[in-house]
Amino acid sequence: MKILHNYNLKRYNSFGLNVKTDHFIDVSSVNELRKVLLDNEFRTNKKFILGGGSNVLFVNDYKGLVIKNSIPGIEIISEDDSSAIVEAGAGVVWDELVQFCIDRNLGGIENLSLIPGSTGAAPIQNIGAYGQELKDTFIELKGIFTESGEDKIFNKFECNFSYRNSIFKGELKNKFIVTSIKLKLNKNPHLNTSYKQLGEQLLNQGINNPTLGDVRQTVIKIRKQKLPDPNVIGNAGSFFKNPIVAKEKYLILKKSFPEMINYQIDDNHIKIAAGWLIENCGWKGKRNGNVGTYLNHALVIVNYGDATGDEILDFEMHIKQAVEFKFGIRLENEVNIIN
Ligand code: FAD
Ligand code: EPU
């Protein structure tokens, strides 16, 4: 294991921010990880666990130890006539796991194609897209507590998943490191093409009975049209979550903004498209120096050049103020802000 000091993280964060960490180590096994956590040299260091860096904003240089999780391996650990349990190491690139499952006609995560990042980070915010969420196929995960080095298995219930959230973003934030996850995939997949844009694109392509591969390719196509490629322009996907408001509040807003895009969550709650709110405050494609919102999608903040974390935070604060002033809704960050 090689420990690097005063190490530049520019290529380890999809915003492409030019920040450094005091210490950096790449671990590729559970034993290596445990050794680092219990090492006397780093015991008192602040620690941050990094996957693909596609949902983080480093505000400044990191004063501590960044542990890059590269634990590999994908394996079908059991199967019957209808399903298969797949276990994957936290360092596996998420989209490689999706491809692995589709290649074996295992359904359940095809709508999550091309989400950047690692498998170990997928449970942290319960990744979701185009009508699927990680929790729909999730069985359990294994990991280690950062302080004690103790192992624990969390089942689905214990993970406390909800929209872009889990126990690992709440009470266990930065306290637990995922080392592997188990998913249950379906051998007779029931495809979910209910997401408006996905269903429409499939029909436009003349596909009436899509395969898993068709869904994957169509999701990839939509994503490429809509979202910026971090290799070309720095970003971390949606910067904010779509706000969920009480139905009464929504009904009041609807009187003034009848075209506001919304989704019914339950009898009492409505989710509103944050991209629509931001666009309707005049912030779509707006740019201030190195920072802006993406031309095709107001929910994505982009780094046009040498932006700093502070510049991005300043920009996102102005978006929040504009949305709150016009709609009375306070946006919540999806991206993890690292100080
Ligand atoms: P990182 O950014 O490295 O880390 C994110 C957080 O998870 C950090 O707090 C980190 O400490 C923690 N973490 C990472 N690995 C572990 C681990 N092994 N154990 C414990 N904690 C860990 N997300 C969606 O849900 N849906 C989308 O459609 C989507 N689209 C995106 C599109 C683009 C262009 C981009 C750039 C991002 C998008 N995202 C989306 C966000 C991002 O891809 C996901 O949040 C992804 O799961 C982050 O993975 P990562 O490995 O890059 O995590
Ligand atoms: N919209 C606008 N203006 C915009 C952007 C969007 O009016 O500038 C409207 C769209 O026309 C559409 C609605 O808002 O009617 C929703 O847009 P979209 O389908 O692009 O989805 P989203 O709600 O903006 C969410 C996730 C994405 C995920 C997509 C697809 C969140 C915060 N974001 O975006 O996840 O890929 O749905 O399921 O929930 C991410 O988390 O980083 C991410 C990219």
XYZ file of C-alpha atoms and ligand atoms in Angstrom:
436
model
C 0.000 0.000 0.000
C 1.420 3.291 -1.047
C 0.573 6.385 0.943
C 0.857 9.611 -1.011
C 1.244 12.990 0.647
C 0.113 16.461 -0.416
C -1.763 14.715 -3.216
C -3.823 16.452 -5.914
C -7.461 15.305 -6.171
C -8.338 17.037 -9.461
C -8.807 13.773 -11.331
C -10.592 12.186 -8.378
C -13.543 14.601 -8.301
C -15.954 15.027 -11.211
C -16.187 18.804 -10.596
C -12.496 18.822 -11.554
C -11.599 21.044 -8.607
C -7.921 21.643 -8.077
C -7.673 20.593 -4.427
C -5.144 18.596 -2.460
C -5.314 16.183 0.425
C -2.671 15.850 3.157
C -2.602 12.058 2.649
C -4.083 9.713 0.070
C -4.292 5.950 -0.115
C -5.944 3.592 -2.567
C -7.155 0.341 -0.928
C -8.087 -2.766 -2.878
C -9.046 -5.233 -0.132
C -10.923 -5.273 3.165
C -7.725 -6.220 4.989
C -5.851 -3.252 3.546
C -8.701 -0.973 4.533
C -8.758 -2.275 8.105
C -4.988 -1.907 8.343
C -5.187 1.742 7.300
C -8.016 2.486 9.718
C -6.141 0.968 12.655
C -2.690 2.291 11.695
C -1.211 4.402 14.513
C 0.101 6.969 12.033
C -3.434 7.782 10.861
C -5.541 6.935 13.909
C -6.100 10.549 14.857
C -6.396 11.822 11.283
C -9.685 13.041 9.903
C -10.677 10.492 7.233
C -12.760 10.689 4.093
C -13.827 7.710 2.017
C -13.866 8.372 -1.700
C -15.417 6.347 -4.507
C -15.503 7.890 -7.974
C -15.767 11.453 -6.643
C -18.911 12.149 -8.686
C -21.064 13.464 -5.862
C -18.635 15.547 -3.833
C -17.615 19.163 -3.621
C -14.268 19.733 -1.906
C -14.506 23.306 -0.626
C -10.820 23.511 0.318
C -7.749 21.298 0.466
C -8.584 18.271 2.618
C -6.791 18.282 5.965
C -6.622 14.568 6.634
C -6.512 11.175 4.933
C -8.541 10.406 1.808
C -9.105 6.661 1.377
C -10.013 5.705 -2.170
C -12.081 2.533 -2.126
C -11.042 0.252 -5.001
C -12.202 -3.122 -3.589
C -12.950 -5.212 -6.715
C -15.059 -8.255 -7.607
C -18.476 -9.170 -8.964
C -19.909 -12.614 -8.252
C -23.229 -14.428 -8.524
C -23.321 -16.006 -5.079
C -26.611 -17.917 -5.395
C -29.472 -18.375 -7.816
C -32.721 -20.206 -8.407
C -35.161 -20.377 -11.331
C -36.396 -16.849 -10.891
C -33.587 -14.784 -9.393
C -29.893 -14.395 -8.692
C -28.044 -12.766 -5.805
C -25.082 -10.757 -7.012
C -22.368 -9.481 -4.670
C -20.055 -6.683 -5.773
C -17.056 -4.988 -4.173
C -17.408 -1.334 -3.242
C -14.715 -0.315 -5.724
C -16.474 -1.791 -8.757
C -17.517 0.923 -11.207
C -21.318 1.011 -10.870
C -21.996 0.921 -14.590
C -19.809 -2.187 -14.970
C -22.085 -3.929 -12.473
C -25.126 -2.856 -14.510
C -23.517 -4.227 -17.679
C -22.571 -7.484 -15.894
C -26.219 -8.039 -14.914
C -27.640 -7.189 -18.323
C -25.143 -9.523 -20.038
C -26.637 -12.346 -17.919
C -30.246 -11.255 -18.510
C -30.631 -10.222 -14.871
C -33.060 -7.362 -14.471
C -33.577 -4.709 -11.837
C -30.846 -2.084 -12.294
C -30.975 -1.433 -16.062
C -32.632 1.991 -15.600
C -29.636 2.948 -13.444
C -27.293 2.646 -16.443
C -24.450 5.136 -16.772
C -24.792 6.651 -13.304
C -21.184 7.619 -12.588
C -19.307 6.385 -9.547
C -18.637 3.293 -7.513
C -20.847 0.454 -6.287
C -19.951 1.237 -2.652
C -21.386 4.742 -2.942
C -24.645 3.560 -4.520
C -26.366 2.898 -1.149
C -25.152 6.176 0.392
C -27.787 8.240 -1.400
C -29.832 5.261 -2.670
C -29.065 6.139 -6.295
C -32.053 6.454 -8.556
C -33.000 7.229 -12.136
C -35.769 6.648 -14.671
C -38.126 4.924 -12.251
C -35.691 2.631 -10.405
C -33.805 3.063 -7.144
C -31.041 0.970 -5.631
C -33.360 -0.049 -2.779
C -35.639 -1.925 -5.224
C -33.051 -4.716 -5.637
C -30.948 -4.205 -2.520
C -30.503 -7.085 -0.040
C -27.653 -6.069 2.278
C -24.210 -4.509 2.499
C -21.037 -5.239 4.400
C -18.675 -2.667 5.809
C -16.425 -1.406 8.565
C -16.838 1.327 11.171
C -14.175 3.981 10.558
C -13.279 4.503 14.234
C -13.279 0.965 15.629
C -12.521 -1.097 12.513
C -15.481 -3.304 13.534
C -17.439 -5.171 10.803
C -21.170 -4.924 10.327
C -23.776 -6.149 7.869
C -26.714 -3.804 7.266
C -29.912 -5.231 5.824
C -32.241 -3.132 3.697
C -34.432 -2.111 6.629
C -31.412 -0.945 8.668
C -30.140 1.197 5.788
C -33.258 3.364 6.141
C -33.386 4.200 2.434
C -35.536 6.979 1.062
C -35.297 9.392 -1.889
C -31.570 10.260 -2.228
C -31.010 9.292 1.397
C -29.938 6.546 3.815
C -28.590 6.108 7.328
C -25.108 6.660 5.828
C -25.983 10.258 4.931
C -27.540 10.765 8.353
C -26.405 9.393 11.704
C -23.585 7.295 10.182
C -22.235 10.009 7.889
C -18.457 9.477 7.504
C -18.596 6.805 10.240
C -19.017 3.645 8.181
C -17.281 2.356 5.043
C -19.144 0.089 2.663
C -16.963 -2.764 1.398
C -19.508 -4.766 -0.656
C -23.198 -4.905 -1.517
C -25.642 -7.681 -2.416
C -28.504 -7.245 -4.875
C -31.307 -9.589 -5.902
C -31.847 -9.507 -9.665
C -34.737 -10.956 -11.601
C -34.314 -13.687 -14.250
C -37.744 -12.812 -15.690
C -37.384 -9.059 -15.649
C -40.438 -6.816 -15.453
C -39.240 -3.775 -17.323
C -40.171 -0.396 -15.921
C -40.577 2.101 -18.745
C -43.067 4.318 -16.941
C -40.703 7.325 -16.787
C -42.238 9.584 -19.421
C -39.084 10.351 -21.409
C -37.935 6.716 -21.368
C -41.275 5.316 -22.583
C -41.493 7.974 -25.293
C -37.933 7.401 -26.574
C -38.485 3.640 -26.806
C -41.669 4.152 -28.815
C -39.975 6.760 -31.032
C -37.353 4.131 -31.821
C -40.141 1.695 -32.751
C -39.388 -0.563 -29.766
C -42.632 -1.995 -28.373
C -41.270 -4.975 -26.448
C -37.937 -3.763 -25.115
C -35.184 -6.024 -23.813
C -32.954 -5.136 -20.872
C -30.358 -4.042 -23.418
C -32.876 -1.756 -25.168
C -33.716 -0.073 -21.885
C -30.024 0.352 -21.062
C -29.169 1.834 -24.470
C -32.157 4.187 -24.374
C -31.362 5.392 -20.852
C -27.764 5.999 -21.948
C -28.970 7.966 -24.968
C -31.264 10.178 -22.870
C -28.574 10.773 -20.265
C -26.025 11.777 -22.894
C -28.468 14.271 -24.433
C -29.393 15.811 -21.134
C -26.432 15.707 -18.782
C -22.895 17.040 -19.216
C -20.037 14.530 -19.406
C -17.731 15.207 -16.420
C -14.747 14.318 -18.623
C -15.619 17.319 -20.769
C -17.094 19.765 -18.271
C -16.845 19.457 -14.489
C -20.093 18.703 -12.661
C -21.613 16.380 -10.062
C -24.998 15.669 -11.657
C -28.023 17.216 -9.938
C -26.686 19.681 -7.424
C -29.973 19.809 -5.489
C -32.640 17.246 -4.611
C -36.129 17.627 -6.011
C -38.033 19.175 -3.094
C -40.946 17.276 -1.553
C -43.660 19.591 -0.238
C -46.954 19.189 1.594
C -49.913 18.856 -0.744
C -51.511 22.036 0.685
C -48.433 24.071 -0.244
C -48.383 22.578 -3.714
C -52.069 23.415 -4.277
C -51.419 27.054 -3.357
C -48.393 27.260 -5.693
C -50.306 25.550 -8.487
C -52.768 28.444 -8.616
C -49.954 30.822 -9.626
C -47.861 28.260 -11.559
C -50.254 25.732 -13.144
C -47.526 24.330 -15.417
C -45.140 23.492 -12.527
C -43.778 19.954 -13.043
C -44.663 17.666 -10.162
C -45.007 14.034 -9.116
C -47.420 12.666 -6.524
C -45.453 10.888 -3.749
C -48.388 9.900 -1.513
C -51.767 11.335 -0.515
C -50.123 14.220 1.336
C -46.849 14.918 -0.474
C -45.794 16.194 -3.897
C -42.302 16.199 -5.392
C -41.526 19.224 -7.547
C -38.910 19.275 -10.336
C -36.105 21.486 -8.992
C -34.818 21.985 -12.561
C -38.153 23.564 -13.467
C -38.071 25.832 -10.372
C -34.528 26.997 -11.139
C -35.252 27.532 -14.841
C -38.337 29.538 -13.933
C -36.210 31.835 -11.785
C -34.169 32.600 -14.911
C -31.116 30.571 -13.875
C -30.936 27.981 -16.669
C -27.662 28.404 -18.566
C -26.718 31.362 -16.348
C -23.006 31.842 -15.838
C -20.938 33.772 -13.365
C -17.223 33.552 -14.147
C -16.114 29.946 -13.873
C -19.431 28.623 -12.578
C -22.823 28.213 -14.208
C -25.889 26.035 -14.617
C -25.767 23.692 -17.586
C -27.422 24.962 -20.776
C -29.587 21.821 -21.132
C -30.386 21.315 -17.456
C -30.758 23.949 -14.746
C -30.306 21.435 -11.910
C -26.687 20.761 -12.867
C -24.006 23.216 -11.762
C -20.901 23.142 -13.960
C -17.298 24.201 -13.572
C -16.443 26.095 -16.762
C -12.747 26.286 -15.940
C -10.800 26.801 -12.779
C -13.696 27.238 -10.377
C -13.025 26.914 -6.674
C -15.308 25.197 -4.196
C -16.127 28.589 -2.664
C -17.207 29.995 -6.042
C -19.549 27.036 -6.541
C -20.963 27.445 -3.020
C -21.541 31.142 -3.631
C -23.349 30.370 -6.911
C -25.536 27.649 -5.413
C -26.485 29.953 -2.527
C -27.802 32.532 -5.011
C -29.885 29.830 -6.738
C -31.355 28.814 -3.370
C -32.194 32.441 -2.573
C -33.883 32.968 -5.940
C -35.999 29.801 -5.636
C -36.956 30.552 -2.042
C -37.896 34.133 -2.894
C -40.135 33.141 -5.824
C -41.633 29.846 -4.636
C -41.064 29.785 -0.858
C -39.202 26.475 -1.214
C -35.730 25.953 0.263
C -33.690 23.631 -1.965
C -31.551 20.973 -0.280
C -28.160 19.921 -1.643
C -27.762 16.479 -3.131
C -24.002 16.891 -3.548
C -21.871 16.158 -0.465
C -20.000 19.274 0.648
C -16.574 18.339 2.065
C -14.770 20.827 4.315
P -18.280 9.788 -4.246
O -18.616 11.067 -4.935
O -16.859 9.380 -4.217
O -18.837 9.859 -2.753
C -20.139 10.293 -2.493
C -20.423 10.125 -0.987
O -20.444 8.736 -0.677
C -19.339 10.741 -0.115
O -19.944 11.246 1.047
C -18.432 9.557 0.221
O -17.741 9.696 1.448
C -19.443 8.441 0.297
N -18.865 7.131 -0.070
C -18.322 6.791 -1.267
N -17.940 5.499 -1.237
C -18.245 5.016 -0.009
C -18.090 3.765 0.643
N -17.549 2.714 0.033
N -18.520 3.664 1.922
C -19.076 4.715 2.574
N -19.238 5.925 2.019
C -18.833 6.080 0.736
N -26.936 10.013 -8.824
C -28.147 9.402 -8.873
O -28.639 8.888 -7.854
N -28.847 9.326 -10.047
C -28.389 9.846 -11.199
O -29.051 9.757 -12.220
C -27.123 10.487 -11.182
N -26.607 11.039 -12.300
C -25.400 11.655 -12.268
C -24.881 12.200 -13.442
C -23.655 12.817 -13.458
C -23.129 13.393 -14.746
C -22.896 12.888 -12.266
C -21.544 13.528 -12.271
C -23.393 12.368 -11.082
C -24.659 11.751 -11.078
N -25.210 11.202 -9.899
C -26.420 10.557 -9.948
C -24.492 11.311 -8.621
C -23.428 10.196 -8.418
O -23.169 9.518 -9.603
C -23.908 9.182 -7.368
O -24.163 9.836 -6.146
C -22.863 8.091 -7.115
O -23.398 7.083 -6.308
C -21.597 8.644 -6.482
O -20.638 7.620 -6.510
P -19.112 7.923 -6.237
O -18.417 6.618 -6.121
O -18.594 8.858 -7.261
O -19.202 8.627 -4.821
N -36.812 20.522 -16.237
C -37.007 21.854 -16.529
N -35.900 22.644 -16.687
C -34.645 22.153 -16.543
C -34.459 20.797 -16.221
C -35.581 19.990 -16.073
O -38.129 22.326 -16.669
O -33.695 22.925 -16.709
C -37.993 19.651 -16.151
C -37.945 18.587 -17.268
O -38.503 19.083 -18.453
C -38.747 17.444 -16.678
C -38.533 17.606 -15.172
O -37.970 18.907 -14.955
O -40.109 17.597 -16.954
C -37.598 16.545 -14.612
O -36.360 16.600 -15.317
P -35.476 15.289 -15.549
O -36.277 14.217 -16.177
O -34.229 15.712 -16.219
O -35.166 14.779 -14.100
P -34.717 15.549 -12.791
O -35.845 15.474 -11.819
O -34.156 16.877 -13.081
C -33.862 13.437 -11.588
C -32.644 13.044 -10.824
C -31.538 12.658 -11.780
C -32.006 11.478 -12.626
C -33.253 11.907 -13.378
C -33.864 10.757 -14.148
C -32.745 14.217 -8.733
C -32.218 15.320 -7.893
N -32.230 14.114 -9.951
O -33.536 14.612 -12.288
O -30.420 12.234 -11.005
O -31.008 11.078 -13.512
O -34.252 12.380 -12.459
O -34.507 9.906 -13.274
O -33.602 13.474 -8.275
C -28.487 13.038 -9.889
O -29.010 12.615 -8.852
O -27.357 13.546 -9.914
C -29.229 12.915 -11.140
C -28.762 13.350 -12.305
